[in-house]
CSV table of C-alpha atoms in Angstrom, one decimal:
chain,number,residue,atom,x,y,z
A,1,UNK,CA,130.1,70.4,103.5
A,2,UNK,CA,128.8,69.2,100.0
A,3,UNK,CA,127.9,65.4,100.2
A,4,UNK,CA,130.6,63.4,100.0
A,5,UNK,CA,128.8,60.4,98.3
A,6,UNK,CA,128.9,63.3,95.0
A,7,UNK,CA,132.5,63.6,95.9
A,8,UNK,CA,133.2,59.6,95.2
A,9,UNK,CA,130.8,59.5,92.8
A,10,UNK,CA,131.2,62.3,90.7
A,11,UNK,CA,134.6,64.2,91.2
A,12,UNK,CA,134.3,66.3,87.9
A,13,UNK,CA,131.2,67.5,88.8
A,14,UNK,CA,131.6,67.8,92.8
A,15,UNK,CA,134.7,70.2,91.7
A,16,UNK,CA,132.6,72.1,89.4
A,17,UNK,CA,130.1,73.0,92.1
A,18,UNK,CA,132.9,74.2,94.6
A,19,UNK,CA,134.4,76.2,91.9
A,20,UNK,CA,131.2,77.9,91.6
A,21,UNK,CA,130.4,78.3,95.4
A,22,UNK,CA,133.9,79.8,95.7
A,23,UNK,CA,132.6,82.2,92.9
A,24,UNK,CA,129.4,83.4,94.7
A,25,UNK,CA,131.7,83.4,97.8
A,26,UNK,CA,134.1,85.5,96.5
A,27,UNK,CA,132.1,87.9,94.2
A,28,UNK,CA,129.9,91.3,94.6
A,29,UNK,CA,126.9,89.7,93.0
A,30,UNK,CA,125.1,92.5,91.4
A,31,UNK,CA,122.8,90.9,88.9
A,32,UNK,CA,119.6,92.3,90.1
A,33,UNK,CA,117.5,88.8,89.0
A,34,UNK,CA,119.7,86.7,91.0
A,35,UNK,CA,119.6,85.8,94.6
A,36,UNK,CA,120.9,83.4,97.3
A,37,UNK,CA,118.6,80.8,98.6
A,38,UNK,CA,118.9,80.1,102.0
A,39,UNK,CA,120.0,76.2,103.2
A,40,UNK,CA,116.8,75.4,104.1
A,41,UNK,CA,115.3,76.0,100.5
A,42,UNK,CA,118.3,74.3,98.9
A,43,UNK,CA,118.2,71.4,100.9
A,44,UNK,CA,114.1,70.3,99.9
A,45,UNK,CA,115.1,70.6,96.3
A,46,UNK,CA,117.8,68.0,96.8
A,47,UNK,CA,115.3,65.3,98.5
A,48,UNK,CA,113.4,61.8,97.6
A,49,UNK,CA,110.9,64.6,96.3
A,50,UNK,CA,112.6,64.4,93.3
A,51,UNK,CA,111.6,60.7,92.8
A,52,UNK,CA,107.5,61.3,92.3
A,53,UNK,CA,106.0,61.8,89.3
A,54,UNK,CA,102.9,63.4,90.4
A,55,UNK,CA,100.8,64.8,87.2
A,56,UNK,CA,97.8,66.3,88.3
A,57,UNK,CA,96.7,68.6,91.3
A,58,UNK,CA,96.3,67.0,95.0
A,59,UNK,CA,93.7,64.6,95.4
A,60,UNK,CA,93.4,64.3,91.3
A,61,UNK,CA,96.6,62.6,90.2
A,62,UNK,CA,97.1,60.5,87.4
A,63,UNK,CA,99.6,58.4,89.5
A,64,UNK,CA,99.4,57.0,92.6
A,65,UNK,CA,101.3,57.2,95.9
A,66,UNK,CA,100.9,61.2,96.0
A,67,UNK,CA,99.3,61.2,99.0
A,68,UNK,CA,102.6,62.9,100.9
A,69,UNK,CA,103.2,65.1,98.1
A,70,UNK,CA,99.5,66.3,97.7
A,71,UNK,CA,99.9,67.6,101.1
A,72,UNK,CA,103.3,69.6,100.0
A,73,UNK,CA,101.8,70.8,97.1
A,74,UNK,CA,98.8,72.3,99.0
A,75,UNK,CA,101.3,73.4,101.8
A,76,UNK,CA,102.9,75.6,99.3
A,77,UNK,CA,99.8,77.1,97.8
A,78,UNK,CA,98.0,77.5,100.8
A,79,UNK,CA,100.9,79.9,101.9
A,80,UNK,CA,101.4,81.6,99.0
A,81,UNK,CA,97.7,82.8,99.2
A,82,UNK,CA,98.5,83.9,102.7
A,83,UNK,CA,101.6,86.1,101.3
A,84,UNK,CA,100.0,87.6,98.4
A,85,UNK,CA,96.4,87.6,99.5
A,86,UNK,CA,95.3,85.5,96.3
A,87,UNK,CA,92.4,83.4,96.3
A,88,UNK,CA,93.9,80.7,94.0
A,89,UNK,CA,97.6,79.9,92.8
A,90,UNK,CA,99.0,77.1,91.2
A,91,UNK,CA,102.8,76.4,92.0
A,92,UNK,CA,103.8,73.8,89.4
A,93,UNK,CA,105.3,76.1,86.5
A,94,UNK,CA,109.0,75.5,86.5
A,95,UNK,CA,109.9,78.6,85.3
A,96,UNK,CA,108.6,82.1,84.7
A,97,UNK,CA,108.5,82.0,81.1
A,98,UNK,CA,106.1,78.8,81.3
A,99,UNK,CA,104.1,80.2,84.1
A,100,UNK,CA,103.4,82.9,81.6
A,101,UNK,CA,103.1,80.3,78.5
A,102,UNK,CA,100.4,79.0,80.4
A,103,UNK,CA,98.4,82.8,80.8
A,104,UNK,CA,98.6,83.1,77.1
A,105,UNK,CA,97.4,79.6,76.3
A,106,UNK,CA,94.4,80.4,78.6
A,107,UNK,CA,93.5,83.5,78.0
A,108,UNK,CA,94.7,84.6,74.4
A,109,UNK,CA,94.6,82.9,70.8
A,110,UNK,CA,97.4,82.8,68.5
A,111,UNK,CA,96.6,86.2,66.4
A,112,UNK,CA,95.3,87.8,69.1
A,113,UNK,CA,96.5,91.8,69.8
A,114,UNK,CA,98.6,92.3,73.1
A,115,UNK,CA,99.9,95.6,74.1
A,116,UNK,CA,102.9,95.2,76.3
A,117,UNK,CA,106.2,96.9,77.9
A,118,UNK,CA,108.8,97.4,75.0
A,119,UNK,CA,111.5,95.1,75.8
A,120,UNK,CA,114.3,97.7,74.8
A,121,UNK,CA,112.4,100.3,77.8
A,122,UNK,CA,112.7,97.9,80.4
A,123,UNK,CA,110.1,95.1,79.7
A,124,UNK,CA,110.1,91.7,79.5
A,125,UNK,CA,111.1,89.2,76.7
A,126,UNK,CA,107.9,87.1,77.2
A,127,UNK,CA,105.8,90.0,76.9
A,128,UNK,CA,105.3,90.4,73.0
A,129,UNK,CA,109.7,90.5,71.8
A,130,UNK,CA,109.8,88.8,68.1
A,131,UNK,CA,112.1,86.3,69.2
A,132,UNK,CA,110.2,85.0,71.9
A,133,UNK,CA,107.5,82.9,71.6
A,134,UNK,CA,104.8,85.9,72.8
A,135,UNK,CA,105.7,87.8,69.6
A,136,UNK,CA,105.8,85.0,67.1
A,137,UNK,CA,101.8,83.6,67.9
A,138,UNK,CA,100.7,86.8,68.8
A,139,UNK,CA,100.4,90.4,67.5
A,140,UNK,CA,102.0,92.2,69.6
A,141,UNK,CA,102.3,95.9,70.2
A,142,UNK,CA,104.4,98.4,72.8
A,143,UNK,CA,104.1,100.7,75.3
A,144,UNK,CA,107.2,102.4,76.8
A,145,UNK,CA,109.1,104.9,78.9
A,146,UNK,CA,109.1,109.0,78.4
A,147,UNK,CA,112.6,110.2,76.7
A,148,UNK,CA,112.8,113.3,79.2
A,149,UNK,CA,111.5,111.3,82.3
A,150,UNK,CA,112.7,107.7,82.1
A,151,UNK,CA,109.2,106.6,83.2
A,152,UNK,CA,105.2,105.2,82.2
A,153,UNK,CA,103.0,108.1,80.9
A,154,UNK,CA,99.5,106.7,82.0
A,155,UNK,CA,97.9,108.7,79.3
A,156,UNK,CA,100.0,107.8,76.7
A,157,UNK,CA,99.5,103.9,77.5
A,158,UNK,CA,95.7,104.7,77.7
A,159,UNK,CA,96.2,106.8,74.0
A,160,UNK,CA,97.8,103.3,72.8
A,161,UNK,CA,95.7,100.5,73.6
A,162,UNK,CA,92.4,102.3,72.7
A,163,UNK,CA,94.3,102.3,68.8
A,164,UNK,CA,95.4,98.8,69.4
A,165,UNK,CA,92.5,97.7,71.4
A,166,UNK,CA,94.4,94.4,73.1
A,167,UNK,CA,93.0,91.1,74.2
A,168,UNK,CA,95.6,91.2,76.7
A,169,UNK,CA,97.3,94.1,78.4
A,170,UNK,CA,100.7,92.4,79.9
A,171,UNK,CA,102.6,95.1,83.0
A,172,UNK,CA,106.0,93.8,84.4
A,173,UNK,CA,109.6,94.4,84.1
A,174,UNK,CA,112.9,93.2,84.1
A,175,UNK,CA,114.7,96.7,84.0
A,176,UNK,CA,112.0,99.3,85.0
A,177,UNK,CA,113.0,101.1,88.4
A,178,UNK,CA,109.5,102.8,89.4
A,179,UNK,CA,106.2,100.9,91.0
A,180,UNK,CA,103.6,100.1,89.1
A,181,UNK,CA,100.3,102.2,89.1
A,182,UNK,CA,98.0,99.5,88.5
A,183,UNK,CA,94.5,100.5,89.2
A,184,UNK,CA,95.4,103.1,86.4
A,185,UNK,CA,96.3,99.9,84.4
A,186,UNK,CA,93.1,98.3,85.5
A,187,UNK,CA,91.1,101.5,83.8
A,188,UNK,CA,92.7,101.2,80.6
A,189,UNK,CA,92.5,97.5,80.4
A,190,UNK,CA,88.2,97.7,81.1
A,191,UNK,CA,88.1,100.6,79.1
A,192,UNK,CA,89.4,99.2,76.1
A,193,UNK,CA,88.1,95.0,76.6
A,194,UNK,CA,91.2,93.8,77.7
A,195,UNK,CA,92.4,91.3,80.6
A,196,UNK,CA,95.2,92.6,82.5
A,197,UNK,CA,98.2,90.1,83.5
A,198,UNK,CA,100.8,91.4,85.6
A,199,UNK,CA,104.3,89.8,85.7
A,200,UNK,CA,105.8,90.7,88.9
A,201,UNK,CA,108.8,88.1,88.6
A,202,UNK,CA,111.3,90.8,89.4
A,203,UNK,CA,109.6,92.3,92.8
A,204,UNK,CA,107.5,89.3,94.3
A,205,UNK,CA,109.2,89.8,97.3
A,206,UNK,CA,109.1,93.6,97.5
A,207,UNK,CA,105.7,93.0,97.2
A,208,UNK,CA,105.2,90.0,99.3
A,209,UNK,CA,106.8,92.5,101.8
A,210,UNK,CA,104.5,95.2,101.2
A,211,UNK,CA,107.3,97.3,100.1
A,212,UNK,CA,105.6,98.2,96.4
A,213,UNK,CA,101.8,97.6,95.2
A,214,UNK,CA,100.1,94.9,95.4
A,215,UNK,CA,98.7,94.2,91.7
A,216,UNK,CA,96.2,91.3,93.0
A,217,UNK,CA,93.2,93.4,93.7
A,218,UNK,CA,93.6,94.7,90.1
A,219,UNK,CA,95.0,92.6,87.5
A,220,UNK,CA,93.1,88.8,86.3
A,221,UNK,CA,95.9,87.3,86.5
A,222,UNK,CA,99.2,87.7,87.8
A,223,UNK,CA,102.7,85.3,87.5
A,224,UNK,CA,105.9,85.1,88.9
A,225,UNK,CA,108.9,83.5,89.5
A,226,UNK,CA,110.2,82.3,92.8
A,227,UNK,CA,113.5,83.1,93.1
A,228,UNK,CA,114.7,86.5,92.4
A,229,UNK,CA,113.6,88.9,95.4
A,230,UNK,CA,111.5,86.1,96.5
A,231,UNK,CA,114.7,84.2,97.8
A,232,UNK,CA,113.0,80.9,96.6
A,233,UNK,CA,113.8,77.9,94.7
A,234,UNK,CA,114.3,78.7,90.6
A,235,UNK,CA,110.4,78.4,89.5
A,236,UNK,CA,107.2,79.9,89.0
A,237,UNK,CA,104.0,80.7,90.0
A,238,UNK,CA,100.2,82.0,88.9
A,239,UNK,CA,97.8,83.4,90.8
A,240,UNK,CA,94.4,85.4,90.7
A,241,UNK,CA,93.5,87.8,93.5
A,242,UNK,CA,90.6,87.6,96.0
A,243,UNK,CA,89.0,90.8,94.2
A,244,UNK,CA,89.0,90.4,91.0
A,245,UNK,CA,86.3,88.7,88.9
A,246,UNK,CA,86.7,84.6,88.6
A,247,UNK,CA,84.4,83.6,86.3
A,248,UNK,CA,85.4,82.2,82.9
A,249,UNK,CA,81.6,81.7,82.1
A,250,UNK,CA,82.5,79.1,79.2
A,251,UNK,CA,80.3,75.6,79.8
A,252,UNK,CA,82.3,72.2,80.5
A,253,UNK,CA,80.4,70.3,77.8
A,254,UNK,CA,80.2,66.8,80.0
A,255,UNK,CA,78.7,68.6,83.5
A,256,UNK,CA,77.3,71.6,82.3
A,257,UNK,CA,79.2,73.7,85.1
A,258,UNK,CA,80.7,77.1,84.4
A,259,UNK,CA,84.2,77.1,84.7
A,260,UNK,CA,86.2,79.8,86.9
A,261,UNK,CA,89.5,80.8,85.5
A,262,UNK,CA,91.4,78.7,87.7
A,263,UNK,CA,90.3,75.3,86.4
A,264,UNK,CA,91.1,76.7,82.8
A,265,UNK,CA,94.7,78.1,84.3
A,266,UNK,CA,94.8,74.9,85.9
A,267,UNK,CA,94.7,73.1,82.4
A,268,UNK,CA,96.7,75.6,80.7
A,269,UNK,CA,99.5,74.7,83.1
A,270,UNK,CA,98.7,70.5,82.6
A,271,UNK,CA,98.5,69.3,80.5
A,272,UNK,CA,98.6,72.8,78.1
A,273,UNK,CA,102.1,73.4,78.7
A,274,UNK,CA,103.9,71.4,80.9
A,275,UNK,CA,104.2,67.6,82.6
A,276,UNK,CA,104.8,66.8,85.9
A,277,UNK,CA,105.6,69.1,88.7
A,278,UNK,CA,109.3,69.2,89.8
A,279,UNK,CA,107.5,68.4,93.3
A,280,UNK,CA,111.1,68.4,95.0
A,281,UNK,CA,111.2,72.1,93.6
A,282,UNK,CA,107.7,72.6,94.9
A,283,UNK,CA,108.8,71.8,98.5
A,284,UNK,CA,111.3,74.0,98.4
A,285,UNK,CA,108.8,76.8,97.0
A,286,UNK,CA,106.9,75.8,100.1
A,287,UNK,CA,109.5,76.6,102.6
A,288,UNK,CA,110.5,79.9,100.6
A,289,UNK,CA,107.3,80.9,101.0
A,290,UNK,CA,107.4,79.8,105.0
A,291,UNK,CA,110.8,81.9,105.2
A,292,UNK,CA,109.2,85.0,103.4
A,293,UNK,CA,106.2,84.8,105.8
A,294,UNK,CA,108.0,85.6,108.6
A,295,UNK,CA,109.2,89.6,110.2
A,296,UNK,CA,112.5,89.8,109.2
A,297,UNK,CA,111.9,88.9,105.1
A,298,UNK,CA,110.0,92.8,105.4
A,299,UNK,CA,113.3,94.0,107.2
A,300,UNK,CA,115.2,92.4,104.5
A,301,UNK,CA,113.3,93.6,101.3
A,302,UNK,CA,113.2,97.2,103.3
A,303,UNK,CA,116.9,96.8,103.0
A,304,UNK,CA,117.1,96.1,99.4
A,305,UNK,CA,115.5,99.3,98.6
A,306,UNK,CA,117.5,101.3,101.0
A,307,UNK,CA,120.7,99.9,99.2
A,308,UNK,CA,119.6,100.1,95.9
A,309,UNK,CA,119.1,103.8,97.0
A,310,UNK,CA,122.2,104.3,98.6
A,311,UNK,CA,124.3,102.7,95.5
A,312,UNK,CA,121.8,105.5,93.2
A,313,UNK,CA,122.8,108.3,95.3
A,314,UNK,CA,126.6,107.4,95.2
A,315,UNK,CA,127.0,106.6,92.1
A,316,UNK,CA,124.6,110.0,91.1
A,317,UNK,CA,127.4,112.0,92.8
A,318,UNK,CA,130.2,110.1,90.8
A,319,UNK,CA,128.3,112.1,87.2
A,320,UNK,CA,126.3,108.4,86.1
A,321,UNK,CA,123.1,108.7,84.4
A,322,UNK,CA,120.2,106.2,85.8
A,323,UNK,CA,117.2,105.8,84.0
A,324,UNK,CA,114.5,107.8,85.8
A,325,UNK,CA,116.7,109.7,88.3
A,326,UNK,CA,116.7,106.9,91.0
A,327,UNK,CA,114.8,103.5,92.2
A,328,UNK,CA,111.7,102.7,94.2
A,329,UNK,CA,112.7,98.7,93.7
A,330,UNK,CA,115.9,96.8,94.0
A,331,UNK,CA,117.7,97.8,91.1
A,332,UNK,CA,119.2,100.6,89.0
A,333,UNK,CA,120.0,100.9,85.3
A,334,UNK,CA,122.7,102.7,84.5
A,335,UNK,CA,123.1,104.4,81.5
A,336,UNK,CA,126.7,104.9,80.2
A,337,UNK,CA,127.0,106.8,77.6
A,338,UNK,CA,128.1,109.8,79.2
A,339,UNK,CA,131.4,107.8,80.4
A,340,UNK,CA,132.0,106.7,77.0
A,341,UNK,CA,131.8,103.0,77.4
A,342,UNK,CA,129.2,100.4,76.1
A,343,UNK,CA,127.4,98.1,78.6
A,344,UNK,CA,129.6,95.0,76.9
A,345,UNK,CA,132.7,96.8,77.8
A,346,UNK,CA,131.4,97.7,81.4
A,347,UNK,CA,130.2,94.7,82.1
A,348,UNK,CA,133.7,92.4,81.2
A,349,UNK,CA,135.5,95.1,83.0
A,350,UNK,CA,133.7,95.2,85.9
A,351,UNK,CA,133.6,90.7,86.1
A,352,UNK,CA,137.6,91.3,86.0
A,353,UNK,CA,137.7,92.8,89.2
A,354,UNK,CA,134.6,90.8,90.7
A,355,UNK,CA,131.7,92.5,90.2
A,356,UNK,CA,129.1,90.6,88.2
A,357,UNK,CA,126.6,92.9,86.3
A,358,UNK,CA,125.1,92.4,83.5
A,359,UNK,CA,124.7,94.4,80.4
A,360,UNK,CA,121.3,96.1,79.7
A,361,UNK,CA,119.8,98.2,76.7
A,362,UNK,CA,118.7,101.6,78.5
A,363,UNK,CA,116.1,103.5,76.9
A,364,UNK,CA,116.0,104.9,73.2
A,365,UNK,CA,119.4,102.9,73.2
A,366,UNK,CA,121.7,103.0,70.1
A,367,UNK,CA,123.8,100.3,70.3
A,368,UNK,CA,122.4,96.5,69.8
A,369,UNK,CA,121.5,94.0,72.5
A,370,UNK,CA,124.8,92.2,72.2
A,371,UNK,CA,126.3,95.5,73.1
A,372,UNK,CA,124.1,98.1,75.1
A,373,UNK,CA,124.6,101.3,76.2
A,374,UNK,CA,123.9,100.2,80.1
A,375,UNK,CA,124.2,98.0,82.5
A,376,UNK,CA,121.5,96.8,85.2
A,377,UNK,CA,122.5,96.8,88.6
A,378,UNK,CA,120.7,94.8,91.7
A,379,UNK,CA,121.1,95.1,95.8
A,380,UNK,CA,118.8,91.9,96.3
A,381,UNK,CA,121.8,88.9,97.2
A,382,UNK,CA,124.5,91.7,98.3
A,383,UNK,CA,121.7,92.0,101.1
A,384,UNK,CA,120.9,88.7,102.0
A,385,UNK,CA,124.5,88.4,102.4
A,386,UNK,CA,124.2,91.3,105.3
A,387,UNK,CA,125.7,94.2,103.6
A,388,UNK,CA,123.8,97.4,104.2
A,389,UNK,CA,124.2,100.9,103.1
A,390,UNK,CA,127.7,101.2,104.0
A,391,UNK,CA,128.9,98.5,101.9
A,392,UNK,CA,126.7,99.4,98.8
A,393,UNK,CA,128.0,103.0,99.0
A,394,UNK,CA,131.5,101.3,99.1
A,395,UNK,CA,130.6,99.3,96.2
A,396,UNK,CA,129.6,102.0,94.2
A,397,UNK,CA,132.5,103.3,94.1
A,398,UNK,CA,135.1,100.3,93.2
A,399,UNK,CA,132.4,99.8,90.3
A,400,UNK,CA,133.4,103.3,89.4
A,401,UNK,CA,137.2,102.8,89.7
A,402,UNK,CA,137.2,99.5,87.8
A,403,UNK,CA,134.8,101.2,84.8
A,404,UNK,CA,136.9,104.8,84.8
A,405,UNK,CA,140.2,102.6,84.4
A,406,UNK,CA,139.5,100.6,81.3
A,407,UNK,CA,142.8,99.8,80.2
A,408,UNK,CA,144.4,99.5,84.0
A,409,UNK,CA,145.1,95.6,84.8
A,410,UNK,CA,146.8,97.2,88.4
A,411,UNK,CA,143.7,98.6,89.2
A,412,UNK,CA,141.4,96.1,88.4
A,413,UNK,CA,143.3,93.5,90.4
A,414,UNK,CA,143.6,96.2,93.3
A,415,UNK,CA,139.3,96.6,93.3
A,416,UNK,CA,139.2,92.9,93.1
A,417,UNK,CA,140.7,92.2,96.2
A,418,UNK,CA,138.5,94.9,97.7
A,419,UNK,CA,136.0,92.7,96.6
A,420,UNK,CA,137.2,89.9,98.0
A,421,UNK,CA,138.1,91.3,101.4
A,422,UNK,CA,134.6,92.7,101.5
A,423,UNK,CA,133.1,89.4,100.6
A,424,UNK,CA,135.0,87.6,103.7
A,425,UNK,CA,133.5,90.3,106.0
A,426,UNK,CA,129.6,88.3,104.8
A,427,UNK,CA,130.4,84.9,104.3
A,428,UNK,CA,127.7,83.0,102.2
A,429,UNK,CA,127.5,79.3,103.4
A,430,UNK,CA,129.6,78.2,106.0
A,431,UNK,CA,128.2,74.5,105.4
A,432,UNK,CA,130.6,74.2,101.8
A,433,UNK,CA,134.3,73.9,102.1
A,434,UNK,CA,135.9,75.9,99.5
């Protein structure tokens, strides 16, 4: 049950929350960023955590009485190393986007060349778009996907960034359904003088789970968020490997010690970018990080990608187009334009009958951003729910009667209590009353 001290003291806003518990409840949650966290990670972020200011690192705080939370703190980072196998990490962003702020305040000046994924391919909005912060300061540049393939031509990004030649060479992905070849990236980025920064926000937890490549050994720097296939609290994270190179070789002026990129990465974060760590938040990242630790998170990521797949195939046999022919992640996206509908259009259709989606620019797209020809289509909370193959192949298909029925209200209320029914089979939280 939700606390009933929220209840009495807030009833507008106790409401509110059921409302939108007996949305996730009820709904085939498809949006391929979004996941469920599990009670355990929800209840640290609602803790006297929340209380300390904490500015600083543990054991060098600008306030005092950290001394409980400087243990947390170094809980959470010490098993974050363990997952990815990095030799340093700081947990306090409190989002992706400012975990990534942080990279290009310490590693890039404003003017300086990066070459990353086009946004409209599959990229990232933090990686160099023009509304974004990345492509205001910095001059940014593009790599993207083959027309006839739907995937990275190695050659062609090596062809680019030896014309561009980049400070920074940024990988990642919110819409890109292939791994990630990233000692090929590595070559490119020493070839031409560039770091490499890898944003794996999107597959942390495929990769946590050893599911996709690991891009620690290669990249200088990598950055995530927590949540997502990581199943954590909503955050973010940076990290550097165990095999890449450390040193910074720039001279504190007071001591005279050469700095590792850490320290600077440390700095970029606070005071560069941000204040004090949510440190409620960073509990919970701690016990997200426990949970994906353990056996069953690699049986669960193996299960995303065998329902992503199983959607693919279905929906491949149904005549719709994905990008690249197919997934190695947990996600497809779905190009429509063969079934003469606009990702806007699929997307409102398909929330009318349940089915959250959202819609997504494809490739060489024609239509605008506020419109799309796609939509981008996640297995990630379907699974932590329990569904497996069975129930994503099923779910394929009412997402193909609600989107070949535009105009049918009967039919859109008919695959919404399909929804629904299928939904009660996996209940969510059986601790809210709805």
């Amino acid at each position: 049950m939700l606390n009933k001290t929220l209840m009495a003291a807030d009833p507008e806003v106790y409401r509110l929350i059921e409302k939108e518990t007996e949305r996730q409840n009820q709904n085939a949650e498809m949006i391929a960023s979004e996941n469920f966290a599990s009670k355990a990670v929800m209840e640290a972020m609602g803790t006297t955590l929340t209380n300390k200011y904490a500015e600083g690192l543990p054991g060098k705080r600008y306030y005092g009485g950290c001394k409980f939370v400087d243990v947390v703190e170094d809980l959470a980072r010490d098993r974050a190393k363990s997952l990815f196998g990095a030799d340093w990490v700081n947990v306090q962003p409190h989002s992706g986007a400012q975990a990534n702020a942080a990279v290009y305040l310490a590693m890039m000046k404003p003017g300086d060349k990066l070459l990353g994924f086009d946004l409209s391919h599959g990229g990232h909005l933090t990686h160099g778009s023009p509304v974004n912060f990345s492509g205001i300061l910095y001059e940014a540049h593009f790599y993207g996907v083959e027309k006839e393939t739907g995937r990275l031509d190695m050659n062609k990004i090596r062809d680019k960034a030896k014309a561009v030649k980049p400070r920074m060479i940024s990988i990642g992905a919110s819409a890109y359904t292939r791994d990630f070849d990233y000692e090929a990236f590595r070559d490119i980025a020493d070839e031409v003088g560039a770091f490499l920064w890898m944003d794996m926000a999107h597959t942390a937890g495929l990769i946590a789970a050893k599911q996709l490549n690991n891009p620690l050994p290669w990249a200088h720097v990598v950055t995530t968020t927590t949540h997502k296939t990581l199943r954590g609290p909503r955050g973010g994270m940076i990290l550097i490997g165990r095999d890449t190179e450390n040193t910074l070789g720039v001279v504190a002026p007071k001591s005279g010690r050469v700095k590792n990129w850490g320290e600077v990465l440390d700095g970029a974060v606070f005071p560069g970018t941000q204040g004090g760590p949510l440190m409620h938040v960073i509990a919970a990242k701690a016990v997200a990080f426990g949970e994906a630790l353990q056996p069953d998170f690699v049986t669960y990521q193996q299960q995303v990608i065998k329902n992503a797949q199983a959607m693919g195939r279905v929906l491949t046999e149904l005549g719709y187009e994905l990008v690249s022919g197919g997934t190695d992640n947990h996600l497809l996206l779905i190009d429509l334009r063969n079934k003469n509908v606009t990702g806007k259009d699929a997307e409102n259709l398909l929330g009318r009958a349940e089915i959250t989606v959202n819609k997504n620019m494809v490739p060489f797209d024609t239509q605008s951003p506020f419109v799309t020809s796609g939509i981008r289509v996640g297995a990630p909370a379907m699974t932590t729910r329990g569904m497996k193959e069975p129930e994503f192949e099923y779910l394929a298909r009412l997402l193909d009667k609600a989107i070949s029925k535009p105009t049918d209200e009967a039919v859109h209320d008919s695959v919404a209590a399909e929804v629904k029914a299928l939904c009660e089979r996996f209940p969510l939280y059986d601790f809210i009353s709805i």
